[in-house]
Short mmCIF file of C-alpha atoms (C1' of nucleotides) in Angstrom, two decimals:
data_model
loop_
_atom_site.label_atom_id
_atom_site.label_comp_id
_atom_site.label_asym_id
_atom_site.label_seq_id
_atom_site.Cartn_x
_atom_site.Cartn_y
_atom_site.Cartn_z
CA MET A 1 134.12 115.44 125.28
CA PRO A 2 131.14 114.61 123.08
CA ARG A 3 130.16 111.05 123.33
CA PRO A 4 129.97 109.33 119.92
CA LYS A 5 126.76 107.92 118.58
CA THR A 6 125.72 104.75 120.31
CA HIS A 7 124.32 103.01 117.23
CA ASP A 8 121.76 100.99 119.13
CA GLU A 9 121.14 98.71 116.19
CA ALA A 10 119.40 96.06 118.27
CA LEU A 11 116.59 98.34 119.43
CA ARG A 12 116.35 99.85 115.97
CA LEU A 13 115.89 96.48 114.32
CA ARG A 14 113.46 95.32 116.98
CA LEU A 15 111.34 98.42 116.47
CA LEU A 16 111.29 97.91 112.72
CA ASP A 17 110.45 94.23 113.14
CA ARG A 18 107.64 94.91 115.57
CA ALA A 19 106.30 97.74 113.44
CA GLY A 20 106.20 95.50 110.39
CA GLU A 21 104.48 92.73 112.27
CA LEU A 22 101.99 95.10 113.88
CA LEU A 23 101.23 96.61 110.49
CA SER A 24 100.79 93.26 108.77
CA ARG A 25 98.61 91.83 111.51
CA GLU A 26 96.32 94.68 112.55
CA GLY A 27 96.62 97.21 109.74
CA ALA A 28 97.91 100.72 109.39
CA THR A 29 95.50 102.39 111.80
CA ALA A 30 96.55 100.06 114.62
CA LEU A 31 100.20 101.00 114.15
CA SER A 32 100.55 103.55 116.95
CA LEU A 33 103.78 104.64 118.54
CA ARG A 34 102.59 103.82 122.04
CA LYS A 35 101.54 100.31 121.12
CA LEU A 36 104.73 99.83 119.16
CA ALA A 37 106.89 101.09 122.01
CA ALA A 38 105.13 98.89 124.53
CA ASP A 39 105.51 95.94 122.18
CA ALA A 40 109.24 96.56 121.80
CA GLY A 41 109.73 97.20 125.50
CA THR A 42 110.75 100.83 125.16
CA SER A 43 109.20 104.30 125.03
CA THR A 44 107.84 106.39 122.20
CA THR A 45 110.84 108.71 122.47
CA ALA A 46 113.09 105.96 121.14
CA VAL A 47 111.34 106.22 117.78
CA TYR A 48 112.24 109.90 117.66
CA SER A 49 115.91 109.37 118.58
CA LEU A 50 116.37 106.42 116.22
CA PHE A 51 114.23 107.51 113.27
CA GLY A 52 112.96 111.02 113.74
CA GLY A 53 109.24 110.41 113.96
CA LYS A 54 106.52 108.11 112.72
CA PRO A 55 106.74 109.08 109.03
CA ALA A 56 110.48 108.39 109.04
CA LEU A 57 109.88 104.97 110.57
CA VAL A 58 107.22 104.19 107.98
CA ARG A 59 109.70 105.25 105.33
CA GLU A 60 111.94 102.40 106.41
CA LEU A 61 109.04 99.98 106.08
CA TYR A 62 108.38 101.48 102.66
CA VAL A 63 111.86 100.85 101.27
CA GLU A 64 111.97 97.43 102.90
CA ALA A 65 108.67 96.57 101.23
CA PHE A 66 110.01 97.50 97.82
CA ARG A 67 113.24 95.63 98.56
CA ARG A 68 111.14 92.55 99.27
CA LEU A 69 109.05 93.06 96.13
CA GLY A 70 112.22 93.44 94.07
CA GLY A 71 113.51 90.18 95.50
CA ARG A 72 110.37 88.35 94.50
CA LEU A 73 110.57 89.73 90.98
CA ARG A 74 114.26 88.89 90.68
CA ALA A 75 113.44 85.32 91.70
CA VAL A 76 111.60 84.89 88.39
CA ALA A 77 114.34 83.36 86.24
CA PRO A 78 114.24 84.53 82.62
CA THR A 79 113.75 81.94 79.91
CA ASP A 80 114.01 82.39 76.15
CA ASP A 81 110.32 83.38 75.95
CA PRO A 82 110.07 87.04 77.02
CA ALA A 83 106.29 87.15 76.68
CA GLU A 84 105.89 84.25 79.09
CA ASP A 85 108.44 85.76 81.44
CA LEU A 86 106.35 88.91 81.52
CA ILE A 87 103.28 86.92 82.57
CA ARG A 88 105.22 85.19 85.32
CA LEU A 89 106.51 88.55 86.56
CA GLY A 90 102.91 89.74 86.78
CA LEU A 91 101.86 86.66 88.73
CA ALA A 92 104.80 87.11 91.11
CA TYR A 93 103.81 90.75 91.59
CA ARG A 94 100.31 89.77 92.64
CA GLU A 95 101.56 87.05 94.97
CA SER A 96 103.89 89.53 96.62
CA ALA A 97 101.07 91.98 97.20
CA LEU A 98 98.69 89.34 98.53
CA ALA A 99 101.36 88.03 100.88
CA ASP A 100 101.15 91.26 102.88
CA PRO A 101 98.24 93.50 101.83
CA HIS A 102 98.79 96.10 104.55
CA LEU A 103 102.39 96.52 103.50
CA TYR A 104 101.20 96.97 99.93
CA GLY A 105 98.90 99.68 101.23
CA VAL A 106 101.89 101.49 102.68
CA MET A 107 103.66 101.28 99.32
CA PHE A 108 100.86 102.71 97.20
CA GLY A 109 97.69 103.33 99.14
CA GLY A 110 98.97 106.08 101.36
CA ALA A 111 97.76 104.05 104.33
CA VAL A 112 99.71 106.06 106.92
CA PRO A 113 98.39 109.63 106.91
CA GLY A 114 101.54 111.57 107.75
CA PHE A 115 103.85 109.72 105.39
CA GLU A 116 104.76 110.82 101.89
CA PRO A 117 107.75 109.14 100.21
CA ASP A 118 110.56 111.47 99.23
CA GLU A 119 112.41 111.36 95.94
CA ALA A 120 115.03 108.88 97.13
CA ALA A 121 112.38 106.48 98.37
CA THR A 122 110.38 106.57 95.13
CA ALA A 123 113.60 106.11 93.16
CA GLN A 124 114.25 102.96 95.16
CA SER A 125 110.70 101.87 94.47
CA ARG A 126 111.31 102.16 90.74
CA ALA A 127 114.54 100.21 91.15
CA ALA A 128 112.50 97.22 92.31
CA LEU A 129 111.10 96.98 88.79
CA ALA A 130 114.49 96.28 87.21
CA PRO A 131 113.50 92.70 86.25
CA LEU A 132 110.51 94.07 84.36
CA LEU A 133 112.66 96.54 82.43
CA GLU A 134 115.15 93.79 81.67
CA VAL A 135 112.58 91.38 80.25
CA ILE A 136 111.09 94.13 78.12
CA ALA A 137 114.54 95.16 76.88
CA THR A 138 115.50 91.63 75.82
CA GLY A 139 112.09 91.07 74.24
CA THR A 140 112.39 94.30 72.31
CA ARG A 141 115.91 93.41 71.17
CA ALA A 142 114.61 90.01 70.05
CA GLY A 143 111.93 91.75 68.01
CA VAL A 144 108.91 90.29 69.81
CA PHE A 145 107.97 93.48 71.70
CA THR A 146 107.24 96.88 70.23
CA ASP A 147 108.28 99.08 73.12
CA HIS A 148 108.45 102.82 72.76
CA ASP A 149 110.77 104.58 75.19
CA GLY A 150 109.74 102.68 78.31
CA THR A 151 106.06 103.08 77.60
CA MET A 152 105.53 99.34 77.73
CA ALA A 153 107.02 99.09 81.22
CA MET A 154 104.66 101.76 82.46
CA GLY A 155 101.70 100.01 80.89
CA CYS A 156 102.64 96.66 82.39
CA TRP A 157 103.24 98.13 85.82
CA GLY A 158 99.98 99.99 85.54
CA ILE A 159 97.85 96.96 84.79
CA VAL A 160 99.35 94.72 87.47
CA HIS A 161 99.20 97.44 90.10
CA GLY A 162 95.73 98.47 89.06
CA LEU A 163 94.27 94.98 89.18
CA VAL A 164 95.96 94.14 92.46
CA SER A 165 94.84 97.42 93.95
CA LEU A 166 91.24 96.87 92.87
CA GLU A 167 91.33 93.37 94.30
CA LEU A 168 92.70 94.53 97.65
CA CYS A 169 90.19 97.37 97.89
CA GLY A 170 87.33 94.94 97.28
CA ASN A 171 86.18 96.74 94.14
CA LEU A 172 86.07 93.64 91.96
CA PRO A 173 82.74 91.82 91.73
CA PRO A 174 82.78 88.89 94.15
CA GLU A 175 81.61 86.26 91.68
CA ILE A 176 84.59 86.37 89.34
CA ASP A 177 87.55 84.03 89.50
CA VAL A 178 90.33 86.50 90.14
CA PRO A 179 93.46 84.42 89.37
CA THR A 180 92.36 83.26 85.92
CA THR A 181 90.84 86.62 85.02
CA TYR A 182 94.00 88.34 86.20
CA GLU A 183 96.18 86.13 84.03
CA ARG A 184 93.91 86.58 81.00
CA ALA A 185 94.09 90.36 81.37
CA LEU A 186 97.87 90.16 81.59
CA ARG A 187 98.06 88.02 78.47
CA ALA A 188 95.83 90.39 76.51
CA ASN A 189 97.92 93.36 77.55
CA THR A 190 101.11 91.55 76.59
CA ALA A 191 99.58 90.59 73.24
CA GLY A 192 99.01 94.26 72.56
CA TRP A 193 102.74 94.87 72.79
CA THR A 194 103.88 91.88 70.69
CA ARG A 195 104.77 92.49 67.07
CA VAL A 196 102.94 89.61 65.37
CA ARG A 197 100.50 87.07 66.71
CA MET B 1 53.69 112.99 121.45
CA PRO B 2 56.92 112.28 119.57
CA ARG B 3 58.02 115.10 117.44
CA PRO B 4 58.50 114.06 113.77
CA LYS B 5 61.91 114.06 112.16
CA THR B 6 63.03 117.52 111.26
CA HIS B 7 64.78 116.57 107.99
CA ASP B 8 67.28 119.36 108.20
CA GLU B 9 68.32 118.93 104.59
CA ALA B 10 69.97 122.34 104.40
CA LEU B 11 72.51 121.62 107.13
CA ARG B 12 73.07 118.17 105.75
CA LEU B 13 73.88 119.45 102.29
CA ARG B 14 76.04 122.24 103.64
CA LEU B 15 78.05 119.74 105.67
CA LEU B 16 78.56 117.53 102.65
CA ASP B 17 79.52 120.49 100.50
CA ARG B 18 82.01 121.81 103.04
CA ALA B 19 83.45 118.36 103.62
CA GLY B 20 84.03 117.86 99.92
CA GLU B 21 85.64 121.24 99.54
CA LEU B 22 87.81 120.77 102.62
CA LEU B 23 88.88 117.37 101.35
CA SER B 24 89.68 118.62 97.87
CA ARG B 25 91.60 121.63 99.09
CA GLU B 26 93.61 120.38 102.06
CA GLY B 27 93.53 116.61 101.77
CA ALA B 28 92.09 113.77 103.77
CA THR B 29 94.13 114.32 106.93
CA ALA B 30 92.89 117.91 107.21
CA LEU B 31 89.27 116.77 107.09
CA SER B 32 88.47 116.84 110.80
CA LEU B 33 85.03 117.02 112.32
CA ARG B 34 85.84 120.09 114.38
CA LYS B 35 87.18 122.04 111.41
CA LEU B 36 84.26 120.88 109.31
CA ALA B 37 81.72 121.86 111.98
CA ALA B 38 83.31 125.27 112.44
CA ASP B 39 83.33 125.74 108.67
CA ALA B 40 79.64 124.87 108.41
CA GLY B 41 78.69 126.98 111.43
CA THR B 42 77.57 124.09 113.59
CA SER B 43 78.97 121.59 116.07
CA THR B 44 80.50 118.15 115.66
CA THR B 45 77.40 116.54 117.12
CA ALA B 46 75.45 117.49 114.02
CA VAL B 47 77.55 115.05 112.02
CA TYR B 48 76.47 112.28 114.37
CA SER B 49 72.77 113.11 114.22
CA LEU B 50 72.71 113.60 110.47
CA PHE B 51 75.11 110.87 109.36
CA GLY B 52 76.15 108.72 112.29
CA GLY B 53 79.85 109.47 112.43
CA LYS B 54 82.79 110.37 110.27
CA PRO B 55 82.96 107.11 108.28
CA ALA B 56 79.28 107.45 107.40
CA LEU B 57 79.86 111.00 106.18
CA VAL B 58 82.84 109.90 104.11
CA ARG B 59 80.64 107.18 102.66
CA GLU B 60 78.41 109.90 101.22
CA LEU B 61 81.45 111.55 99.64
CA TYR B 62 82.43 108.13 98.30
CA VAL B 63 79.17 107.47 96.48
CA GLU B 64 79.04 111.08 95.28
CA ALA B 65 82.55 110.69 93.87
CA PHE B 66 81.55 107.61 91.90
CA ARG B 67 78.37 109.31 90.78
CA ARG B 68 80.50 112.14 89.41
CA LEU B 69 82.91 109.70 87.75
CA GLY B 70 79.98 107.86 86.18
CA GLY B 71 78.68 111.16 84.82
CA ARG B 72 82.01 111.94 83.19
CA LEU B 73 82.13 108.52 81.59
CA ARG B 74 78.54 108.74 80.39
CA ALA B 75 79.39 112.05 78.76
CA VAL B 76 81.61 110.18 76.30
CA ALA B 77 79.19 109.68 73.41
CA PRO B 78 79.66 106.35 71.64
CA THR B 79 80.57 106.38 67.95
CA ASP B 80 80.72 103.46 65.54
CA ASP B 81 84.36 102.78 66.46
CA PRO B 82 84.32 100.89 69.78
CA ALA B 83 88.11 100.74 70.03
CA GLU B 84 88.37 104.51 69.81
CA ASP B 85 85.50 104.92 72.26
CA LEU B 86 87.43 102.78 74.71
CA ILE B 87 90.44 105.07 74.44
CA ARG B 88 88.29 108.13 75.02
CA LEU B 89 86.73 106.52 78.05
CA GLY B 90 90.21 105.95 79.45
CA LEU B 91 91.16 109.58 78.85
CA ALA B 92 87.97 110.76 80.53
CA TYR B 93 88.72 108.50 83.49
CA ARG B 94 92.13 110.09 83.97
CA GLU B 95 90.74 113.60 83.64
CA SER B 96 88.14 112.84 86.25
CA ALA B 97 90.77 111.58 88.67
CA LEU B 98 93.09 114.51 88.07
CA ALA B 99 90.23 116.96 88.56
CA ASP B 100 90.08 116.01 92.25
CA PRO B 101 92.97 113.79 93.36
CA HIS B 102 92.00 113.74 97.04
CA LEU B 103 88.53 112.56 96.16
CA TYR B 104 90.10 109.84 94.05
CA GLY B 105 92.09 108.86 97.12
CA VAL B 106 88.87 108.43 99.06
CA MET B 107 87.51 106.20 96.30
CA PHE B 108 90.46 103.82 96.09
CA GLY B 109 93.37 104.82 98.28
CA GLY B 110 91.69 104.32 101.62
CA ALA B 111 92.67 107.88 102.47
CA VAL B 112 90.34 108.14 105.47
CA PRO B 113 91.48 105.62 108.09
CA GLY B 114 88.16 104.65 109.68
CA PHE B 115 86.22 104.26 106.46
CA GLU B 116 85.66 101.00 104.59
CA PRO B 117 82.97 100.93 101.88
CA ASP B 118 80.18 98.45 102.45
CA GLU B 119 78.72 96.17 99.82
CA ALA B 120 76.10 98.68 98.68
CA ALA B 121 78.71 101.38 98.19
CA THR B 122 81.05 99.18 96.17
CA ALA B 123 78.10 98.01 94.07
CA GLN B 124 77.39 101.64 93.26
CA SER B 125 81.06 102.11 92.42
CA ARG B 126 80.85 99.31 89.88
CA ALA B 127 77.69 100.86 88.49
CA ALA B 128 79.72 103.90 87.48
CA LEU B 129 81.52 101.73 84.94
CA ALA B 130 78.37 101.01 82.95
CA PRO B 131 79.62 102.97 79.91
CA LEU B 132 82.73 100.82 79.84
CA LEU B 133 80.70 97.61 79.91
CA GLU B 134 78.46 98.97 77.20
CA VAL B 135 81.26 99.85 74.80
CA ILE B 136 82.86 96.45 75.34
CA ALA B 137 79.54 94.70 74.77
CA THR B 138 78.85 96.48 71.49
CA GLY B 139 82.43 95.95 70.36
CA THR B 140 82.21 92.26 71.15
CA ARG B 141 78.89 91.98 69.33
CA ALA B 142 80.45 93.71 66.33
CA GLY B 143 83.27 91.18 66.36
CA VAL B 144 86.12 93.61 66.98
CA PHE B 145 86.71 92.66 70.64
CA THR B 146 87.44 89.20 72.00
CA ASP B 147 85.98 89.57 75.47
CA HIS B 148 85.67 86.61 77.76
CA ASP B 149 83.02 86.91 80.48
CA GLY B 150 83.80 90.45 81.52
CA THR B 151 87.52 89.85 81.67
CA MET B 152 88.19 92.67 79.26
CA ALA B 153 86.34 95.19 81.44
CA MET B 154 88.42 94.20 84.41
CA GLY B 155 91.61 94.53 82.41
CA CYS B 156 90.66 97.94 81.08
CA TRP B 157 89.61 99.22 84.49
CA GLY B 158 92.80 97.82 85.94
CA ILE B 159 95.13 99.59 83.56
CA VAL B 160 93.45 102.98 83.77
CA HIS B 161 93.15 102.84 87.54
CA GLY B 162 96.70 101.53 87.89
CA LEU B 163 98.28 104.21 85.75
CA VAL B 164 96.27 107.01 87.32
CA SER B 165 97.07 105.70 90.79
CA LEU B 166 100.78 105.51 90.03
CA GLU B 167 100.68 109.03 88.64
CA LEU B 168 98.91 110.42 91.69
CA CYS B 169 101.25 108.62 94.10
CA GLY B 170 104.26 110.10 92.30
CA ASN B 171 105.66 106.70 91.42
CA LEU B 172 106.17 107.45 87.75
CA PRO B 173 109.57 108.76 86.69
CA PRO B 174 109.39 112.54 86.39
CA GLU B 175 110.96 112.81 82.96
CA ILE B 176 108.25 110.99 81.03
CA ASP B 177 105.40 112.68 79.20
CA VAL B 178 102.46 111.20 81.05
CA PRO B 179 99.54 112.03 78.70
CA THR B 180 101.07 110.55 75.55
CA THR B 181 102.53 107.56 77.39
CA TYR B 182 99.18 106.97 79.07
CA GLU B 183 97.35 106.99 75.75
CA ARG B 184 99.92 104.68 74.14
CA ALA B 185 99.54 102.20 76.98
CA LEU B 186 95.77 102.31 76.57
CA ARG B 187 96.04 101.71 72.84
CA ALA B 188 98.36 98.75 73.32
CA ASN B 189 96.03 97.20 75.88
CA THR B 190 93.06 97.71 73.59
CA ALA B 191 94.99 96.18 70.70
CA GLY B 192 95.48 93.07 72.81
CA TRP B 193 91.71 92.64 72.95
CA THR B 194 90.94 93.29 69.28
CA ARG B 195 90.41 90.30 67.03
CA VAL B 196 92.55 91.23 64.02
CA ARG B 197 94.93 94.08 63.49
"C1'" DC C 1 48.98 127.10 127.00
"C1'" DT C 2 51.53 123.08 128.16
"C1'" DA C 3 53.85 118.71 127.97
"C1'" DC C 4 56.89 116.35 125.25
"C1'" DC C 5 60.98 114.99 122.92
"C1'" DG C 6 64.17 115.64 118.67
"C1'" DC C 7 68.30 118.19 117.86
"C1'" DT C 8 72.40 120.48 118.97
"C1'" DA C 9 75.98 122.84 121.87
"C1'" DT C 10 79.08 122.04 125.76
"C1'" DA C 11 82.17 119.35 127.83
"C1'" DA C 12 84.41 115.21 128.94
"C1'" DC C 13 86.85 110.74 127.54
"C1'" DA C 14 90.15 107.87 125.23
"C1'" DG C 15 93.36 107.83 121.93
"C1'" DT C 16 96.87 109.78 118.62
"C1'" DG C 17 101.76 112.16 117.21
"C1'" DT C 18 104.92 115.24 119.03
"C1'" DT C 19 107.92 117.71 122.23
"C1'" DA C 20 110.00 119.67 126.65
"C1'" DT C 21 112.25 118.22 130.75
"C1'" DC C 22 115.08 115.51 133.33
"C1'" DG C 23 117.81 111.75 135.02
"C1'" DT C 24 120.81 107.94 133.78
"C1'" DG C 25 124.82 105.66 131.97
"C1'" DG C 26 128.63 105.01 129.15
"C1'" DT C 27 132.74 107.14 126.92
"C1'" DA C 28 136.76 110.11 126.34
"C1'" DT C 29 139.95 112.67 128.63
"C1'" DC C 30 143.16 113.88 132.46
"C1'" DG D 1 141.01 105.25 138.23
"C1'" DA D 2 138.43 109.61 138.68
"C1'" DT D 3 135.75 112.95 136.38
"C1'" DA D 4 133.34 115.85 133.13
"C1'" DC D 5 130.40 115.49 129.42
"C1'" DC D 6 126.40 114.58 126.71
"C1'" DA D 7 123.74 111.11 123.80
"C1'" DC D 8 119.85 108.42 124.94
"C1'" DG D 9 115.48 107.21 126.74
"C1'" DA D 10 111.62 107.52 130.29
"C1'" DT D 11 108.00 110.68 132.13
"C1'" DA D 12 104.80 113.89 131.42
"C1'" DA D 13 102.64 117.52 129.11
"C1'" DC D 14 100.54 119.65 124.78
"C1'" DA D 15 97.59 119.92 120.83
"C1'" DC D 16 94.86 117.38 118.24
"C1'" DT D 17 91.71 113.63 116.71
"C1'" DG D 18 86.88 110.83 116.81
"C1'" DT D 19 83.37 109.74 119.90
"C1'" DT D 20 79.95 110.10 123.55
"C1'" DA D 21 77.29 111.61 127.88
"C1'" DT D 22 74.73 115.46 129.52
"C1'" DA D 23 72.00 119.28 129.47
"C1'" DG D 24 69.21 122.83 127.45
"C1'" DC D 25 66.79 124.97 123.74
"C1'" DG D 26 62.85 125.04 120.59
"C1'" DG D 27 59.21 123.63 117.85
"C1'" DT D 28 55.23 120.57 117.42
"C1'" DA D 29 51.06 117.98 119.04
"C1'" DG D 30 47.56 117.92 122.17
#
DNA sequence: CTACCGCTATAACAGTGTTATCGTGGTATC
DNA sequence: GATACCACGATAACACTGTTATAGCGGTAG
């Protein structure tokens, strides 16, 4: 009779853990199946039985990365000042990206050549931004924001992602003070969405 | 006696041309030296004599990409309304990125694994943003912008790059109207930098 | 005409993701 | 408890990548 699935969760978790560590430490190009398998004490075939290939394994890292980002954003407790909450969300976003730049590259940079997120994965990525949508919704209800059908959320996500991405790629001039400039840019963008100043 | 350098500019240009076309058509992963050499009617060794390797060849595409982006931005003729000029610069930026998404990935996404831009290349990338700096400078002199040591330029670059990057990665929800939302986000950001509304 | 050496084609090397083959080991059934 | 079954993983091969050593062609200087 057909033997049921083994559900080797231990090896699966160890592979994911090692893959994440290898990615964070040596970058996306150093994340090879042979090195990963040797690190986890198994063979490359295990990745194919447990995940289905390298892109599928990276997909797990992808959703885990957004789960972690969502956790960091949810940790920003809302106050009764939505504009300030928005700034703190932006700062938390940057801290999350800087905590693991290579993982951020997997999320947005397309660091692993064969991997393209499917619709379910990108939907989960948007779900990580729930705290942002919530702050904007309350601020709009309170009359301090002038949102327009979720346009403000896209703008805010765009500026934080853009600045973080430029910083990680090394495109910003080296003489500027990134943290203060980053916060000033966030405040200006937020001011553009507030009703009266 | 040592033979002088041949300066085979024809083969060099043909390789660059083919590489750009191959990249634009089939993406960064399809850009292999063997395919490129076969396409240009030569061998992979030519890439090493003329450029020094694949990263060095991609570096040429990188600076050419920013040269092209700078040209598109310079084509936006300034008027006497700096705020509106800023919006038009942002629209031109997006059009330039959408005209060749794979090339945009080489510029910012780190699409080619072995390639990291050196200091000279990133300096040339910042030089492409001269029109942006110019519009901000005139607007600040005219008293309509409240720049603060180049912070505004960084914010503007961040939001356009961030939104374009999110769009190209497929992270934006599919039901939104990207062009109008993009322009609204740009206008809000610009409003945050204008002195009085 | 000849010696010289820059440039490129051929082929090999080390590495990658992927897949075919095969043996092992645990489970369900008798 | 014995046995048939097959999911799982280890080994090895395949196709492909960037890179490099070697060898030969070809044009230039003498």
